[in-house]
Short mmCIF file of N, CA and C in Angstrom, two decimals:
data_model
loop_
_atom_site.label_atom_id
_atom_site.label_comp_id
_atom_site.label_asym_id
_atom_site.label_seq_id
_atom_site.Cartn_x
_atom_site.Cartn_y
_atom_site.Cartn_z
N LYS A 1 0.79 -1.17 0.00
CA LYS A 1 0.00 0.00 0.00
C LYS A 1 0.85 1.26 0.00
N LYS A 2 1.91 1.21 0.71
CA LYS A 2 2.79 2.36 0.75
C LYS A 2 3.42 2.58 -0.63
N ASN A 3 3.72 1.49 -1.30
CA ASN A 3 4.30 1.59 -2.64
C ASN A 3 3.29 2.18 -3.62
N LYS A 4 2.06 1.75 -3.45
CA LYS A 4 1.02 2.25 -4.32
C LYS A 4 0.83 3.76 -4.10
N GLU A 5 0.83 4.19 -2.85
CA GLU A 5 0.68 5.59 -2.54
C GLU A 5 1.89 6.38 -3.03
N LYS A 6 3.04 5.78 -2.90
CA LYS A 6 4.27 6.42 -3.35
C LYS A 6 4.22 6.58 -4.88
N ARG A 7 3.76 5.55 -5.55
CA ARG A 7 3.65 5.61 -7.01
C ARG A 7 2.63 6.69 -7.42
N LYS A 8 1.52 6.76 -6.68
CA LYS A 8 0.51 7.76 -6.99
C LYS A 8 1.09 9.16 -6.83
N ARG A 9 1.86 9.35 -5.74
CA ARG A 9 2.47 10.66 -5.49
C ARG A 9 3.47 11.00 -6.59
N VAL A 10 4.28 10.03 -6.94
CA VAL A 10 5.28 10.25 -8.00
C VAL A 10 4.56 10.58 -9.30
N LEU A 11 3.51 9.83 -9.59
CA LEU A 11 2.74 10.08 -10.80
C LEU A 11 2.08 11.46 -10.76
N ILE A 12 1.58 11.86 -9.62
CA ILE A 12 0.97 13.18 -9.47
C ILE A 12 2.04 14.26 -9.62
N TYR A 13 3.20 14.07 -8.98
CA TYR A 13 4.30 15.03 -9.11
C TYR A 13 4.77 15.12 -10.56
N PHE A 14 4.89 13.97 -11.17
CA PHE A 14 5.34 13.92 -12.56
C PHE A 14 4.33 14.63 -13.47
N THR A 15 3.05 14.36 -13.29
CA THR A 15 2.00 14.99 -14.09
C THR A 15 1.97 16.49 -13.83
N ALA A 16 2.09 16.87 -12.56
CA ALA A 16 2.08 18.29 -12.21
C ALA A 16 3.29 19.00 -12.83
N SER A 17 4.47 18.39 -12.74
CA SER A 17 5.66 19.02 -13.31
C SER A 17 5.57 19.04 -14.84
N LEU A 18 4.97 18.00 -15.42
CA LEU A 18 4.80 17.97 -16.87
C LEU A 18 3.84 19.08 -17.30
N LEU A 19 2.73 19.23 -16.59
CA LEU A 19 1.78 20.30 -16.90
C LEU A 19 2.40 21.68 -16.68
N LEU A 20 3.21 21.79 -15.63
CA LEU A 20 3.89 23.04 -15.35
C LEU A 20 4.86 23.38 -16.48
N ASN A 21 5.61 22.39 -16.94
CA ASN A 21 6.54 22.61 -18.05
C ASN A 21 5.79 22.97 -19.34
N VAL A 22 4.70 22.28 -19.61
CA VAL A 22 3.90 22.59 -20.81
C VAL A 22 3.35 24.01 -20.71
N ALA A 23 2.85 24.40 -19.54
CA ALA A 23 2.33 25.75 -19.34
C ALA A 23 3.45 26.78 -19.50
N LEU A 24 4.63 26.46 -18.99
CA LEU A 24 5.78 27.35 -19.11
C LEU A 24 6.17 27.51 -20.58
N LEU A 25 6.23 26.41 -21.32
CA LEU A 25 6.56 26.47 -22.74
C LEU A 25 5.49 27.24 -23.53
N ALA A 26 4.23 27.02 -23.18
CA ALA A 26 3.15 27.75 -23.85
C ALA A 26 3.26 29.25 -23.56
N ASN A 27 3.61 29.60 -22.34
CA ASN A 27 3.77 31.00 -21.96
C ASN A 27 4.93 31.64 -22.71
N ILE A 28 6.04 30.90 -22.77
CA ILE A 28 7.21 31.41 -23.51
C ILE A 28 6.85 31.61 -24.98
N THR A 29 6.18 30.65 -25.58
CA THR A 29 5.76 30.76 -26.99
C THR A 29 4.82 31.94 -27.17
N PHE A 30 3.86 32.09 -26.26
CA PHE A 30 2.93 33.21 -26.33
C PHE A 30 3.67 34.54 -26.26
N LEU A 31 4.64 34.66 -25.36
CA LEU A 31 5.40 35.90 -25.23
C LEU A 31 6.22 36.20 -26.49
N LYS A 32 6.80 35.15 -27.09
CA LYS A 32 7.56 35.35 -28.34
C LYS A 32 6.65 35.82 -29.46
N VAL A 33 5.49 35.19 -29.58
CA VAL A 33 4.54 35.59 -30.62
C VAL A 33 4.06 37.02 -30.38
N LYS A 34 3.79 37.35 -29.12
CA LYS A 34 3.33 38.69 -28.78
C LYS A 34 4.40 39.73 -29.11
N SER A 35 5.67 39.41 -28.78
CA SER A 35 6.75 40.37 -29.07
C SER A 35 6.94 40.51 -30.58
N LYS A 36 6.79 39.40 -31.31
CA LYS A 36 6.91 39.49 -32.77
C LYS A 36 5.76 40.32 -33.35
N THR A 37 4.58 40.15 -32.81
CA THR A 37 3.43 40.92 -33.28
C THR A 37 3.64 42.41 -33.02
N ARG A 38 4.16 42.73 -31.84
CA ARG A 38 4.46 44.13 -31.53
C ARG A 38 5.52 44.67 -32.48
N TYR A 39 6.54 43.87 -32.73
CA TYR A 39 7.62 44.27 -33.64
C TYR A 39 7.06 44.51 -35.04
N LEU A 40 6.20 43.61 -35.51
CA LEU A 40 5.62 43.77 -36.84
C LEU A 40 4.72 45.00 -36.93
N SER A 41 3.95 45.27 -35.90
CA SER A 41 3.09 46.45 -35.93
C SER A 41 3.94 47.73 -35.89
N ALA A 42 5.03 47.71 -35.11
CA ALA A 42 5.93 48.87 -35.09
C ALA A 42 6.59 49.04 -36.46
N LEU A 43 6.96 47.94 -37.06
CA LEU A 43 7.58 47.97 -38.39
C LEU A 43 6.59 48.51 -39.43
N LYS A 44 5.33 48.07 -39.34
CA LYS A 44 4.31 48.56 -40.28
C LYS A 44 4.10 50.06 -40.12
N SER A 45 4.08 50.55 -38.91
CA SER A 45 3.89 51.99 -38.71
C SER A 45 5.08 52.78 -39.26
N GLU A 46 6.28 52.26 -39.10
CA GLU A 46 7.46 52.92 -39.66
C GLU A 46 7.41 52.91 -41.19
N ILE A 47 6.97 51.79 -41.75
CA ILE A 47 6.86 51.69 -43.20
C ILE A 47 5.83 52.69 -43.72
N LYS A 48 4.72 52.87 -42.99
CA LYS A 48 3.73 53.86 -43.39
C LYS A 48 4.32 55.26 -43.39
N LYS A 49 5.12 55.57 -42.37
CA LYS A 49 5.77 56.88 -42.31
C LYS A 49 6.71 57.07 -43.49
N ILE A 50 7.50 56.05 -43.75
CA ILE A 50 8.45 56.11 -44.85
C ILE A 50 7.72 56.15 -46.19
N ASP A 51 6.61 55.44 -46.29
CA ASP A 51 5.84 55.40 -47.53
C ASP A 51 5.33 56.77 -47.91
N THR A 52 4.84 57.53 -46.95
CA THR A 52 4.36 58.87 -47.26
C THR A 52 5.51 59.77 -47.70
N GLN A 53 6.65 59.62 -47.04
CA GLN A 53 7.83 60.39 -47.42
C GLN A 53 8.31 59.97 -48.81
N THR A 54 8.28 58.67 -49.07
CA THR A 54 8.72 58.16 -50.36
C THR A 54 7.81 58.64 -51.48
N SER A 55 6.52 58.60 -51.26
CA SER A 55 5.60 59.05 -52.31
C SER A 55 5.78 60.55 -52.56
N ALA A 56 6.05 61.31 -51.53
CA ALA A 56 6.31 62.74 -51.71
C ALA A 56 7.60 62.95 -52.49
N ALA A 57 8.61 62.17 -52.18
CA ALA A 57 9.89 62.26 -52.90
C ALA A 57 9.72 61.84 -54.36
N GLN A 58 8.93 60.80 -54.60
CA GLN A 58 8.69 60.36 -55.98
C GLN A 58 7.95 61.43 -56.77
N GLU A 59 6.99 62.09 -56.14
CA GLU A 59 6.26 63.16 -56.80
C GLU A 59 7.20 64.31 -57.16
N LYS A 60 8.11 64.64 -56.23
CA LYS A 60 9.09 65.70 -56.51
C LYS A 60 10.02 65.29 -57.64
N MET A 61 10.44 64.03 -57.64
CA MET A 61 11.32 63.54 -58.72
C MET A 61 10.60 63.60 -60.07
N HIS A 62 9.31 63.29 -60.07
CA HIS A 62 8.53 63.35 -61.31
C HIS A 62 8.48 64.80 -61.82
N LYS A 63 8.26 65.74 -60.92
CA LYS A 63 8.22 67.15 -61.31
C LYS A 63 9.58 67.62 -61.82
N ILE A 64 10.64 67.15 -61.17
CA ILE A 64 12.00 67.50 -61.60
C ILE A 64 12.27 66.94 -63.00
N GLN A 65 11.81 65.71 -63.25
CA GLN A 65 12.02 65.10 -64.56
C GLN A 65 11.27 65.87 -65.65
N ILE A 66 10.06 66.31 -65.33
CA ILE A 66 9.29 67.12 -66.29
C ILE A 66 10.04 68.42 -66.58
N LEU A 67 10.56 69.05 -65.53
CA LEU A 67 11.31 70.30 -65.70
C LEU A 67 12.59 70.07 -66.51
N ARG A 68 13.28 68.97 -66.23
CA ARG A 68 14.50 68.65 -67.00
C ARG A 68 14.17 68.45 -68.48
N ASN A 69 13.09 67.72 -68.76
CA ASN A 69 12.70 67.51 -70.15
C ASN A 69 12.35 68.82 -70.83
N TYR A 70 11.65 69.69 -70.10
CA TYR A 70 11.29 70.99 -70.66
C TYR A 70 12.55 71.82 -70.96
N LEU A 71 13.48 71.85 -70.00
CA LEU A 71 14.71 72.62 -70.21
C LEU A 71 15.54 72.04 -71.34
N SER A 72 15.59 70.72 -71.41
CA SER A 72 16.33 70.06 -72.49
C SER A 72 15.72 70.41 -73.84
N ALA A 73 14.39 70.35 -73.92
CA ALA A 73 13.72 70.69 -75.17
C ALA A 73 13.95 72.15 -75.52
N SER A 74 13.94 73.02 -74.52
CA SER A 74 14.17 74.45 -74.77
C SER A 74 15.59 74.69 -75.29
N ARG A 75 16.56 74.01 -74.68
CA ARG A 75 17.95 74.14 -75.14
C ARG A 75 18.09 73.62 -76.56
N GLN A 76 17.43 72.49 -76.84
CA GLN A 76 17.52 71.92 -78.18
C GLN A 76 16.87 72.86 -79.19
N THR A 77 15.75 73.45 -78.83
CA THR A 77 15.08 74.39 -79.73
C THR A 77 15.95 75.61 -79.98
N LEU A 78 16.54 76.14 -78.93
CA LEU A 78 17.41 77.30 -79.08
C LEU A 78 18.62 76.94 -79.96
N GLY A 79 19.19 75.77 -79.73
CA GLY A 79 20.31 75.33 -80.56
C GLY A 79 19.92 75.15 -82.01
N LEU A 80 18.71 74.64 -82.22
CA LEU A 80 18.21 74.45 -83.59
C LEU A 80 18.02 75.79 -84.29
N PHE A 81 17.41 76.76 -83.59
CA PHE A 81 17.24 78.09 -84.17
C PHE A 81 18.58 78.75 -84.47
N THR A 82 19.51 78.60 -83.56
CA THR A 82 20.84 79.17 -83.76
C THR A 82 21.52 78.55 -84.97
N GLU A 83 21.38 77.24 -85.11
CA GLU A 83 21.99 76.54 -86.24
C GLU A 83 21.37 76.98 -87.57
N VAL A 84 20.06 77.11 -87.61
CA VAL A 84 19.39 77.56 -88.85
C VAL A 84 19.86 78.97 -89.19
N TYR A 85 19.92 79.83 -88.20
CA TYR A 85 20.38 81.21 -88.44
C TYR A 85 21.82 81.23 -88.93
N ARG A 86 22.66 80.42 -88.34
CA ARG A 86 24.08 80.37 -88.72
C ARG A 86 24.26 79.87 -90.14
N LEU A 87 23.43 78.91 -90.55
CA LEU A 87 23.57 78.29 -91.87
C LEU A 87 22.86 79.06 -92.98
N CYS A 88 22.02 80.00 -92.62
CA CYS A 88 21.23 80.74 -93.60
C CYS A 88 22.15 81.66 -94.43
N PRO A 89 22.21 81.42 -95.75
CA PRO A 89 23.10 82.25 -96.57
C PRO A 89 22.50 83.62 -96.89
N GLU A 90 23.33 84.48 -97.42
CA GLU A 90 22.91 85.82 -97.85
C GLU A 90 21.89 85.66 -98.98
N GLY A 91 20.85 86.45 -98.95
CA GLY A 91 19.85 86.40 -100.01
C GLY A 91 18.61 85.62 -99.64
N ILE A 92 18.56 85.09 -98.42
CA ILE A 92 17.38 84.35 -97.97
C ILE A 92 16.71 85.14 -96.85
N SER A 93 15.40 85.24 -96.96
CA SER A 93 14.61 85.87 -95.92
C SER A 93 13.65 84.82 -95.38
N LEU A 94 13.75 84.55 -94.11
CA LEU A 94 12.90 83.51 -93.50
C LEU A 94 11.58 84.14 -93.05
N ASP A 95 10.49 83.51 -93.47
CA ASP A 95 9.16 83.98 -93.08
C ASP A 95 8.65 83.24 -91.85
N SER A 96 8.94 81.93 -91.77
CA SER A 96 8.47 81.18 -90.60
C SER A 96 9.36 79.98 -90.34
N LEU A 97 9.45 79.65 -89.06
CA LEU A 97 10.12 78.44 -88.59
C LEU A 97 9.13 77.74 -87.68
N ASP A 98 8.65 76.59 -88.09
CA ASP A 98 7.69 75.84 -87.27
C ASP A 98 8.34 74.56 -86.79
N ILE A 99 8.28 74.36 -85.47
CA ILE A 99 8.86 73.15 -84.88
C ILE A 99 7.73 72.27 -84.39
N SER A 100 7.80 71.00 -84.75
CA SER A 100 6.83 70.01 -84.26
C SER A 100 7.59 69.01 -83.42
N ARG A 101 7.16 68.82 -82.18
CA ARG A 101 7.82 67.87 -81.27
C ARG A 101 7.01 66.60 -81.11
N LYS A 102 6.03 66.40 -81.97
CA LYS A 102 5.21 65.19 -81.86
C LYS A 102 6.00 63.99 -82.35
N LYS A 103 6.02 62.95 -81.53
CA LYS A 103 6.71 61.72 -81.89
C LYS A 103 5.87 60.99 -82.90
N PRO A 104 6.40 60.23 -83.78
CA PRO A 104 7.80 59.91 -84.01
C PRO A 104 8.46 60.84 -85.01
N SER A 105 7.72 61.80 -85.59
CA SER A 105 8.30 62.62 -86.64
C SER A 105 8.53 64.05 -86.17
N GLU A 106 9.53 64.21 -85.29
CA GLU A 106 9.88 65.56 -84.87
C GLU A 106 10.43 66.27 -86.10
N GLY A 107 9.98 67.50 -86.32
CA GLY A 107 10.43 68.16 -87.53
C GLY A 107 10.40 69.66 -87.44
N LEU A 108 11.01 70.24 -88.44
CA LEU A 108 11.12 71.67 -88.56
C LEU A 108 10.68 72.03 -89.97
N VAL A 109 9.81 73.01 -90.10
CA VAL A 109 9.39 73.51 -91.42
C VAL A 109 9.87 74.94 -91.52
N ILE A 110 10.70 75.17 -92.55
CA ILE A 110 11.27 76.50 -92.79
C ILE A 110 10.64 77.05 -94.06
N ALA A 111 10.03 78.20 -93.97
CA ALA A 111 9.42 78.84 -95.14
C ALA A 111 10.01 80.24 -95.27
N GLY A 112 10.19 80.65 -96.53
CA GLY A 112 10.74 81.97 -96.74
C GLY A 112 10.84 82.35 -98.19
N ARG A 113 11.66 83.37 -98.45
CA ARG A 113 11.90 83.88 -99.80
C ARG A 113 13.40 83.95 -100.04
N ALA A 114 13.74 83.79 -101.30
CA ALA A 114 15.16 83.87 -101.67
C ALA A 114 15.28 84.59 -103.00
N THR A 115 16.49 85.05 -103.29
CA THR A 115 16.72 85.75 -104.55
C THR A 115 16.65 84.81 -105.74
N ASN A 116 17.06 83.54 -105.51
CA ASN A 116 16.95 82.55 -106.60
C ASN A 116 16.92 81.15 -106.00
N SER A 117 16.60 80.16 -106.85
CA SER A 117 16.49 78.78 -106.36
C SER A 117 17.85 78.21 -105.99
N HIS A 118 18.93 78.70 -106.62
CA HIS A 118 20.27 78.21 -106.28
C HIS A 118 20.60 78.52 -104.81
N THR A 119 20.19 79.68 -104.33
CA THR A 119 20.42 80.06 -102.94
C THR A 119 19.67 79.12 -102.00
N VAL A 120 18.46 78.74 -102.37
CA VAL A 120 17.67 77.81 -101.56
C VAL A 120 18.35 76.45 -101.49
N LEU A 121 18.85 75.98 -102.64
CA LEU A 121 19.54 74.68 -102.68
C LEU A 121 20.85 74.73 -101.89
N LYS A 122 21.52 75.87 -101.92
CA LYS A 122 22.73 76.06 -101.13
C LYS A 122 22.40 75.97 -99.63
N PHE A 123 21.30 76.61 -99.24
CA PHE A 123 20.83 76.55 -97.85
C PHE A 123 20.48 75.12 -97.46
N THR A 124 19.82 74.40 -98.36
CA THR A 124 19.46 73.00 -98.12
C THR A 124 20.71 72.15 -97.89
N ASP A 125 21.72 72.34 -98.72
CA ASP A 125 22.98 71.58 -98.55
C ASP A 125 23.65 71.91 -97.22
N ALA A 126 23.60 73.17 -96.82
CA ALA A 126 24.19 73.57 -95.54
C ALA A 126 23.44 72.90 -94.38
N LEU A 127 22.10 72.82 -94.49
CA LEU A 127 21.31 72.16 -93.45
C LEU A 127 21.63 70.67 -93.37
N LYS A 128 21.88 70.05 -94.51
CA LYS A 128 22.21 68.62 -94.53
C LYS A 128 23.52 68.34 -93.79
N GLY A 129 24.41 69.31 -93.76
CA GLY A 129 25.68 69.14 -93.06
C GLY A 129 25.62 69.45 -91.57
N SER A 130 24.47 69.85 -91.09
CA SER A 130 24.31 70.21 -89.69
C SER A 130 24.27 68.98 -88.79
N LEU A 131 24.79 69.12 -87.58
CA LEU A 131 24.73 68.04 -86.59
C LEU A 131 23.35 67.92 -85.95
N PHE A 132 22.60 69.01 -85.93
CA PHE A 132 21.26 69.00 -85.32
C PHE A 132 20.23 68.33 -86.22
N ILE A 133 20.39 68.51 -87.51
CA ILE A 133 19.35 68.11 -88.46
C ILE A 133 19.72 66.77 -89.11
N THR A 134 18.77 65.85 -89.13
CA THR A 134 19.04 64.51 -89.67
C THR A 134 18.57 64.36 -91.12
N THR A 135 17.43 64.93 -91.45
CA THR A 135 16.92 64.83 -92.83
C THR A 135 16.49 66.21 -93.30
N VAL A 136 16.65 66.43 -94.62
CA VAL A 136 16.26 67.70 -95.22
C VAL A 136 15.59 67.41 -96.55
N ASP A 137 14.38 67.96 -96.75
CA ASP A 137 13.66 67.82 -98.02
C ASP A 137 13.11 69.18 -98.41
N VAL A 138 13.26 69.50 -99.69
CA VAL A 138 12.67 70.74 -100.20
C VAL A 138 11.24 70.41 -100.58
N ALA A 139 10.28 71.04 -99.92
CA ALA A 139 8.86 70.80 -100.22
C ALA A 139 8.49 71.47 -101.55
N TYR A 140 8.93 72.72 -101.71
CA TYR A 140 8.70 73.39 -102.99
C TYR A 140 9.59 74.62 -103.10
N ILE A 141 9.84 74.99 -104.35
CA ILE A 141 10.47 76.27 -104.70
C ILE A 141 9.61 76.83 -105.82
N ALA A 142 9.02 77.98 -105.60
CA ALA A 142 8.11 78.57 -106.60
C ALA A 142 8.58 79.98 -106.92
N LYS A 143 8.71 80.27 -108.22
CA LYS A 143 9.10 81.62 -108.64
C LYS A 143 7.91 82.54 -108.52
N ARG A 144 8.21 83.78 -108.21
CA ARG A 144 7.15 84.79 -108.16
C ARG A 144 7.74 86.12 -108.62
N LYS A 145 6.92 86.90 -109.24
CA LYS A 145 7.35 88.23 -109.68
C LYS A 145 6.87 89.24 -108.66
N SER A 146 7.77 89.96 -108.10
CA SER A 146 7.37 91.02 -107.18
C SER A 146 8.32 92.18 -107.35
N ASP A 147 7.75 93.30 -107.47
CA ASP A 147 8.53 94.53 -107.67
C ASP A 147 9.46 94.37 -108.87
N PRO A 148 10.60 95.00 -108.85
CA PRO A 148 11.48 94.91 -110.03
C PRO A 148 12.31 93.63 -110.07
N GLN A 149 12.47 92.95 -108.96
CA GLN A 149 13.36 91.77 -108.94
C GLN A 149 12.56 90.48 -108.86
N GLU A 150 13.16 89.42 -109.37
CA GLU A 150 12.51 88.11 -109.34
C GLU A 150 12.90 87.42 -108.03
N MET A 151 11.89 86.86 -107.33
CA MET A 151 12.12 86.17 -106.06
C MET A 151 11.51 84.78 -106.16
N VAL A 152 11.94 83.89 -105.26
CA VAL A 152 11.33 82.57 -105.17
C VAL A 152 10.85 82.35 -103.74
N ASN A 153 9.69 81.70 -103.63
CA ASN A 153 9.20 81.25 -102.33
C ASN A 153 9.65 79.81 -102.16
N PHE A 154 9.91 79.42 -100.92
CA PHE A 154 10.34 78.04 -100.69
C PHE A 154 9.83 77.53 -99.36
N GLU A 155 9.82 76.21 -99.27
CA GLU A 155 9.52 75.56 -98.00
C GLU A 155 10.43 74.35 -97.89
N ILE A 156 11.10 74.24 -96.77
CA ILE A 156 12.02 73.14 -96.50
C ILE A 156 11.53 72.42 -95.26
N LYS A 157 11.47 71.08 -95.35
CA LYS A 157 11.09 70.26 -94.19
C LYS A 157 12.33 69.52 -93.73
N ALA A 158 12.60 69.62 -92.44
CA ALA A 158 13.81 69.00 -91.89
C ALA A 158 13.45 68.21 -90.63
N GLY A 159 14.09 67.08 -90.45
CA GLY A 159 13.91 66.29 -89.23
C GLY A 159 15.11 66.48 -88.32
N PHE A 160 14.86 66.38 -87.02
CA PHE A 160 15.98 66.54 -86.07
C PHE A 160 15.90 65.49 -84.99
#
């Protein structure tokens, strides 16, 4: 009987210590999960803060890129006008310079008057040698009588 009671006590102690250990392990696991949950929520809040800053920075970068493109296009336009002026020979009067920036056929249309068609062709050859201009086509050269001298009207289409 004493052995039986001793065995019961040992079994009760063993069961109690086993339950205590299981409860301890469950508590430790619960605390780890809770700390990870807190860490993740803190991380999410930091990401939200950074996300708003990042989106603001991206918006600023987008505006900067638009401004850079605008300035680049303005510089290219100014360079193109300067090049046309530099290449324009004596005897040509320019009436209009139209620039089209629509893709894929960016182009320049030059219209004006010249003393003769040879001067227009000379201007066309000079434009073909330009670094800014890739293609040059004479749309038309038309003679006209005005005042005492003979003049020609012309239109040149150029790609850049």
